[in-house]
Tab-separated table of C-alpha atoms in Angstrom:
chain	number	residue	atom	x	y	z
A	1	MET	CA	240.968	144.544	68.174
A	2	HIS	CA	237.214	144.986	68.164
A	3	VAL	CA	235.085	141.905	67.561
A	4	LYS	CA	231.488	142.394	66.577
A	5	ILE	CA	229.222	139.797	68.248
A	6	PRO	CA	226.405	138.586	65.987
A	7	CYS	CA	223.025	139.658	67.292
A	8	PHE	CA	221.745	136.068	67.453
A	9	LEU	CA	224.583	134.781	69.668
A	10	PRO	CA	223.003	135.715	73.058
A	11	VAL	CA	219.795	133.971	72.010
A	12	LEU	CA	221.766	130.885	70.951
A	13	LEU	CA	223.661	130.761	74.257
A	14	THR	CA	220.399	131.077	76.187
A	15	ALA	CA	218.950	128.255	74.141
A	16	VAL	CA	221.973	126.040	74.850
A	17	ARG	CA	221.696	126.642	78.603
A	18	THR	CA	217.932	126.056	78.569
A	19	ALA	CA	218.162	122.871	76.525
A	20	SER	CA	220.955	121.344	78.582
A	21	SER	CA	218.973	121.847	81.795
A	22	HIS	CA	215.722	120.471	80.383
A	23	PRO	CA	214.469	117.185	81.960
A	24	SER	CA	214.292	115.478	78.572
A	25	PHE	CA	217.985	116.325	78.025
A	26	ARG	CA	218.958	114.897	81.417
A	27	ALA	CA	216.885	111.777	80.794
A	28	GLY	CA	218.824	111.125	77.588
A	29	THR	CA	218.388	112.605	74.129
A	30	SER	CA	219.608	111.750	70.675
A	31	GLU	CA	222.985	112.993	69.415
A	32	ALA	CA	221.089	115.280	67.056
A	33	ALA	CA	219.362	116.931	70.002
A	34	PHE	CA	222.699	117.229	71.816
A	35	PHE	CA	224.410	118.985	68.938
A	36	HIS	CA	221.366	121.087	68.069
A	37	PRO	CA	220.167	122.460	71.396
A	38	LEU	CA	218.423	125.395	69.755
A	39	GLY	CA	216.122	122.984	67.969
A	40	LEU	CA	215.403	121.163	71.224
A	41	TYR	CA	214.697	124.451	72.953
A	42	LEU	CA	212.236	125.539	70.291
A	43	ARG	CA	210.448	122.172	70.304
A	44	ARG	CA	210.072	122.275	74.072
A	45	ALA	CA	209.075	125.932	74.387
A	46	GLN	CA	205.467	124.942	75.126
A	47	PRO	CA	204.573	122.388	77.853
A	48	SER	CA	205.082	118.965	76.361
A	49	TYR	CA	202.748	115.988	76.578
A	50	ARG	CA	205.078	114.426	79.142
A	51	GLN	CA	205.292	117.606	81.249
A	52	ARG	CA	201.501	117.888	81.323
A	53	ARG	CA	201.078	114.217	82.260
A	54	SER	CA	203.639	114.494	85.081
A	55	VAL	CA	201.655	117.380	86.559
A	56	CYS	CA	198.441	115.321	86.283
A	57	PHE	CA	200.111	112.442	88.118
A	58	MET	CA	201.303	114.592	90.998
A	59	ALA	CA	197.857	116.122	91.375
A	60	GLY	CA	195.937	112.883	90.935
A	61	THR	CA	197.745	110.249	92.981
A	62	GLY	CA	199.460	112.099	95.789
A	63	GLY	CA	202.943	111.090	94.617
A	64	SER	CA	204.149	108.981	97.544
A	65	ARG	CA	201.500	106.312	98.140
A	66	SER	CA	201.522	102.875	96.562
A	67	VAL	CA	200.177	102.766	93.001
A	68	ARG	CA	197.662	99.937	92.511
A	69	VAL	CA	196.794	98.404	89.154
A	70	LEU	CA	194.198	95.757	88.295
A	71	VAL	CA	194.751	93.468	85.303
A	72	PRO	CA	191.688	91.261	84.694
A	73	VAL	CA	192.289	88.066	82.700
A	74	ALA	CA	190.140	85.304	81.226
A	75	ASP	CA	190.360	82.158	79.181
A	76	GLY	CA	191.504	83.326	75.763
A	77	SER	CA	193.286	86.504	76.930
A	78	GLU	CA	196.332	87.363	74.815
A	79	GLU	CA	199.333	86.222	76.852
A	80	ILE	CA	201.915	88.568	75.315
A	81	GLU	CA	199.742	91.557	76.138
A	82	ALA	CA	198.822	90.373	79.632
A	83	VAL	CA	202.384	89.560	80.674
A	84	CYS	CA	203.882	92.711	79.107
A	85	ILE	CA	201.427	94.844	81.058
A	86	ILE	CA	201.963	92.997	84.341
A	87	ASP	CA	205.759	92.756	84.081
A	88	THR	CA	206.372	96.353	83.009
A	89	LEU	CA	204.155	97.843	85.715
A	90	VAL	CA	205.800	95.675	88.387
A	91	ARG	CA	209.228	96.845	87.175
A	92	ALA	CA	208.002	100.435	87.592
A	93	GLY	CA	207.030	99.772	91.214
A	94	ALA	CA	203.264	99.365	90.926
A	95	LYS	CA	201.361	96.853	93.011
A	96	VAL	CA	199.666	94.769	90.324
A	97	THR	CA	196.700	92.509	91.054
A	98	VAL	CA	195.853	89.918	88.400
A	99	SER	CA	192.218	88.815	88.693
A	100	SER	CA	190.380	86.076	86.824
A	101	VAL	CA	186.845	86.731	85.627
A	102	MET	CA	186.224	82.994	85.131
A	103	GLY	CA	185.214	82.336	88.755
A	104	ARG	CA	187.107	79.073	89.225
A	105	ASP	CA	188.643	78.222	92.592
A	106	ASP	CA	192.122	77.551	91.183
A	107	ARG	CA	192.156	80.981	89.449
A	108	VAL	CA	194.083	79.480	86.501
A	109	ILE	CA	193.182	80.731	83.038
A	110	THR	CA	194.251	79.283	79.694
A	111	ALA	CA	195.385	82.126	77.454
A	112	SER	CA	194.804	82.370	73.708
A	113	ARG	CA	197.881	80.291	72.759
A	114	GLY	CA	197.505	77.738	75.526
A	115	VAL	CA	199.748	79.379	78.134
A	116	LYS	CA	198.489	78.910	81.696
A	117	ILE	CA	198.352	81.991	83.934
A	118	GLN	CA	197.459	81.775	87.612
A	119	ALA	CA	195.703	84.912	88.821
A	120	ASP	CA	196.108	86.402	92.297
A	121	SER	CA	192.373	86.487	92.883
A	122	ASN	CA	188.957	86.163	91.339
A	123	ILE	CA	187.396	89.453	90.276
A	124	ASP	CA	184.681	89.289	92.946
A	125	ASP	CA	187.400	89.194	95.620
A	126	VAL	CA	188.541	92.725	94.694
A	127	LYS	CA	185.296	94.338	93.520
A	128	ASP	CA	185.198	96.789	96.450
A	129	GLU	CA	188.859	97.791	96.233
A	130	ASP	CA	190.164	100.996	94.654
A	131	PHE	CA	192.699	100.929	91.836
A	132	ASP	CA	194.646	103.736	90.197
A	133	MET	CA	194.367	101.955	86.856
A	134	ILE	CA	192.455	99.038	85.353
A	135	ILE	CA	194.055	97.616	82.211
A	136	LEU	CA	192.507	95.009	79.929
A	137	PRO	CA	194.528	92.669	77.712
A	138	GLY	CA	192.981	91.664	74.406
A	139	GLY	CA	192.763	88.284	72.753
A	140	MET	CA	189.715	86.243	71.804
A	141	PRO	CA	187.572	84.932	73.326
A	142	GLY	CA	189.227	86.572	76.328
A	143	ALA	CA	187.844	89.997	75.479
A	144	THR	CA	184.298	88.629	75.286
A	145	HIS	CA	184.676	87.037	78.723
A	146	LEU	CA	185.828	90.408	80.077
A	147	ARG	CA	182.905	92.142	78.358
A	148	ASP	CA	180.389	89.725	79.856
A	149	CYS	CA	181.679	90.022	83.426
A	150	ALA	CA	179.151	92.205	85.285
A	151	THR	CA	181.546	92.819	88.201
A	152	LEU	CA	184.304	94.080	85.919
A	153	THR	CA	181.865	96.268	83.973
A	154	GLU	CA	180.729	97.895	87.217
A	155	MET	CA	184.336	98.485	88.287
A	156	LEU	CA	185.209	100.082	84.945
A	157	LYS	CA	182.180	102.392	85.111
A	158	LYS	CA	183.170	103.393	88.627
A	159	GLN	CA	186.727	104.050	87.381
A	160	ARG	CA	185.436	106.297	84.602
A	161	GLN	CA	183.108	108.189	86.929
A	162	ALA	CA	185.982	108.813	89.344
A	163	LYS	CA	188.177	110.021	86.452
A	164	GLN	CA	190.722	107.335	87.223
A	165	TRP	CA	192.835	105.621	84.598
A	166	TYR	CA	191.628	102.647	82.576
A	167	GLY	CA	192.625	101.194	79.253
A	168	ALA	CA	192.663	98.282	76.865
A	169	ILE	CA	194.640	96.791	74.028
A	170	CYS	CA	193.946	94.778	70.860
A	171	ALA	CA	190.317	93.528	70.748
A	172	ALA	CA	189.450	94.839	74.219
A	173	PRO	CA	188.924	98.537	73.311
A	174	SER	CA	186.086	97.685	70.915
A	175	VAL	CA	184.759	94.454	72.460
A	176	VAL	CA	184.755	95.691	76.069
A	177	LEU	CA	185.084	99.464	76.309
A	178	GLU	CA	183.070	100.477	73.243
A	179	SER	CA	180.355	97.923	74.049
A	180	HIS	CA	179.750	99.425	77.485
A	181	GLY	CA	179.935	103.101	76.463
A	182	LEU	CA	183.325	103.514	78.123
A	183	LEU	CA	184.797	105.185	75.033
A	184	GLU	CA	182.056	107.778	74.687
A	185	GLY	CA	183.702	111.099	73.876
A	186	GLU	CA	187.153	109.475	73.778
A	187	LYS	CA	189.606	108.868	70.958
A	188	ALA	CA	190.888	105.302	70.801
A	189	THR	CA	192.637	102.652	68.766
A	190	GLY	CA	192.734	98.860	68.760
A	191	TYR	CA	193.466	95.808	66.652
A	192	PRO	CA	192.850	96.954	63.039
A	193	ASN	CA	189.797	94.793	62.246
A	194	ALA	CA	188.220	95.122	65.689
A	195	ALA	CA	188.908	98.872	65.834
A	196	LEU	CA	186.414	99.452	63.026
A	197	GLU	CA	183.734	99.230	65.722
A	198	ILE	CA	185.214	102.175	67.660
A	199	THR	CA	183.186	105.348	67.069
A	200	ASN	CA	186.057	107.822	67.556
A	201	ARG	CA	188.771	105.630	66.090
A	202	VAL	CA	192.248	107.081	65.549
A	203	ASP	CA	194.195	105.425	62.733
A	204	GLY	CA	197.986	105.345	62.747
A	205	PRO	CA	199.274	105.732	66.315
A	206	ARG	CA	200.131	102.501	68.120
A	207	VAL	CA	199.199	103.960	71.515
A	208	VAL	CA	196.484	106.582	72.019
A	209	ILE	CA	195.799	108.520	75.228
A	210	SER	CA	192.493	110.357	75.564
A	211	ASN	CA	191.835	112.002	78.923
A	212	ASN	CA	192.087	109.060	81.354
A	213	VAL	CA	191.840	106.293	78.756
A	214	ILE	CA	194.803	104.501	77.156
A	215	THR	CA	194.346	102.176	74.174
A	216	SER	CA	196.704	100.294	71.897
A	217	MET	CA	196.752	98.088	68.818
A	218	GLY	CA	197.966	94.590	69.706
A	219	PRO	CA	200.758	92.221	70.758
A	220	GLY	CA	203.448	94.126	68.848
A	221	SER	CA	202.615	97.375	70.646
A	222	ALA	CA	202.196	95.803	74.095
A	223	LEU	CA	205.488	97.110	75.521
A	224	GLU	CA	204.774	100.633	74.271
A	225	PHE	CA	201.286	100.406	75.753
A	226	ALA	CA	202.685	99.254	79.096
A	227	LEU	CA	205.223	102.087	79.098
A	228	ALA	CA	202.417	104.592	78.466
A	229	CYS	CA	200.640	103.158	81.511
A	230	VAL	CA	203.838	103.612	83.539
A	231	GLU	CA	204.338	107.165	82.312
A	232	ASN	CA	200.842	108.233	83.283
A	233	LEU	CA	200.886	106.510	86.663
A	234	PHE	CA	204.421	107.585	87.559
A	235	ASP	CA	206.357	109.960	85.307
A	236	ALA	CA	208.235	110.227	82.030
A	237	ASP	CA	211.640	109.559	83.583
A	238	THR	CA	210.463	106.204	84.961
A	239	ALA	CA	209.001	105.160	81.599
A	240	LEU	CA	212.070	106.258	79.621
A	241	LYS	CA	214.416	104.499	82.044
A	242	LEU	CA	212.452	101.263	81.613
A	243	LYS	CA	212.416	101.768	77.844
A	244	ASP	CA	216.210	101.846	77.816
A	245	GLU	CA	216.613	98.957	80.248
A	246	MET	CA	214.189	96.778	78.271
A	247	LEU	CA	215.728	97.775	74.905
A	248	VAL	CA	212.414	99.024	73.515
A	249	GLY	CA	213.118	100.420	70.064
A	250	SER	CA	210.590	103.255	69.934
A	251	TYR	CA	208.037	104.756	72.266
A	252	GLU	CA	205.899	107.771	71.455
A	253	PRO	CA	202.284	107.680	72.669
A	254	VAL	CA	199.858	110.128	71.085
A	255	ALA	CA	197.655	112.257	73.322
A	256	CYS	CA	194.348	113.199	71.684
């Protein structure tokens, strides 16, 4: 008995093998992707955002050394955003330094809803240190305190000049970054009302990545924002693993 093999079958089999060996498949895909590997193969034919970012990480940080992150805080910082950023990056394995810009000896700040946060240091204590990423929580008047801190402004400008990562969420993209020219030539988002001040505002996405700048909308997007920070400092697998462990419903940053 002679069986005629459809001409598309070899292509389909190749697609199945390619899709099942793809990193995104191994990291965990939807049932739809599992049962439709050809679709997954076609979507991933070009280097994905996550593949490109993983290459950037390996080239930019050396892979094996400790990843250092600075999270500046102030009276009036948004506590959900601050703690989401700190906690998620620590879970990923980063060495996170929380620094107060208020200059008090006890280093305790009162966040926007009255929660007390004790920082590891004052900002002047770490002004000469190098960080792989500097991330600003939002909240008011916290963002204005961050904006008015000359030491932090100098550190952020140094970070931009060195093409190292920095970012902000909620009011901080417009109040801090836009005010000091740190979003020049960059796409960004922020809290809806405050984001109107951003020159190259992107409407819609909850997390926006533009070159070495990450911005996000507010408290409700804080976990997604933190995961984007993890993905760009480490890799996609680390971010997706944390997403599952922390039961984050959706996570899809937009690279502009």
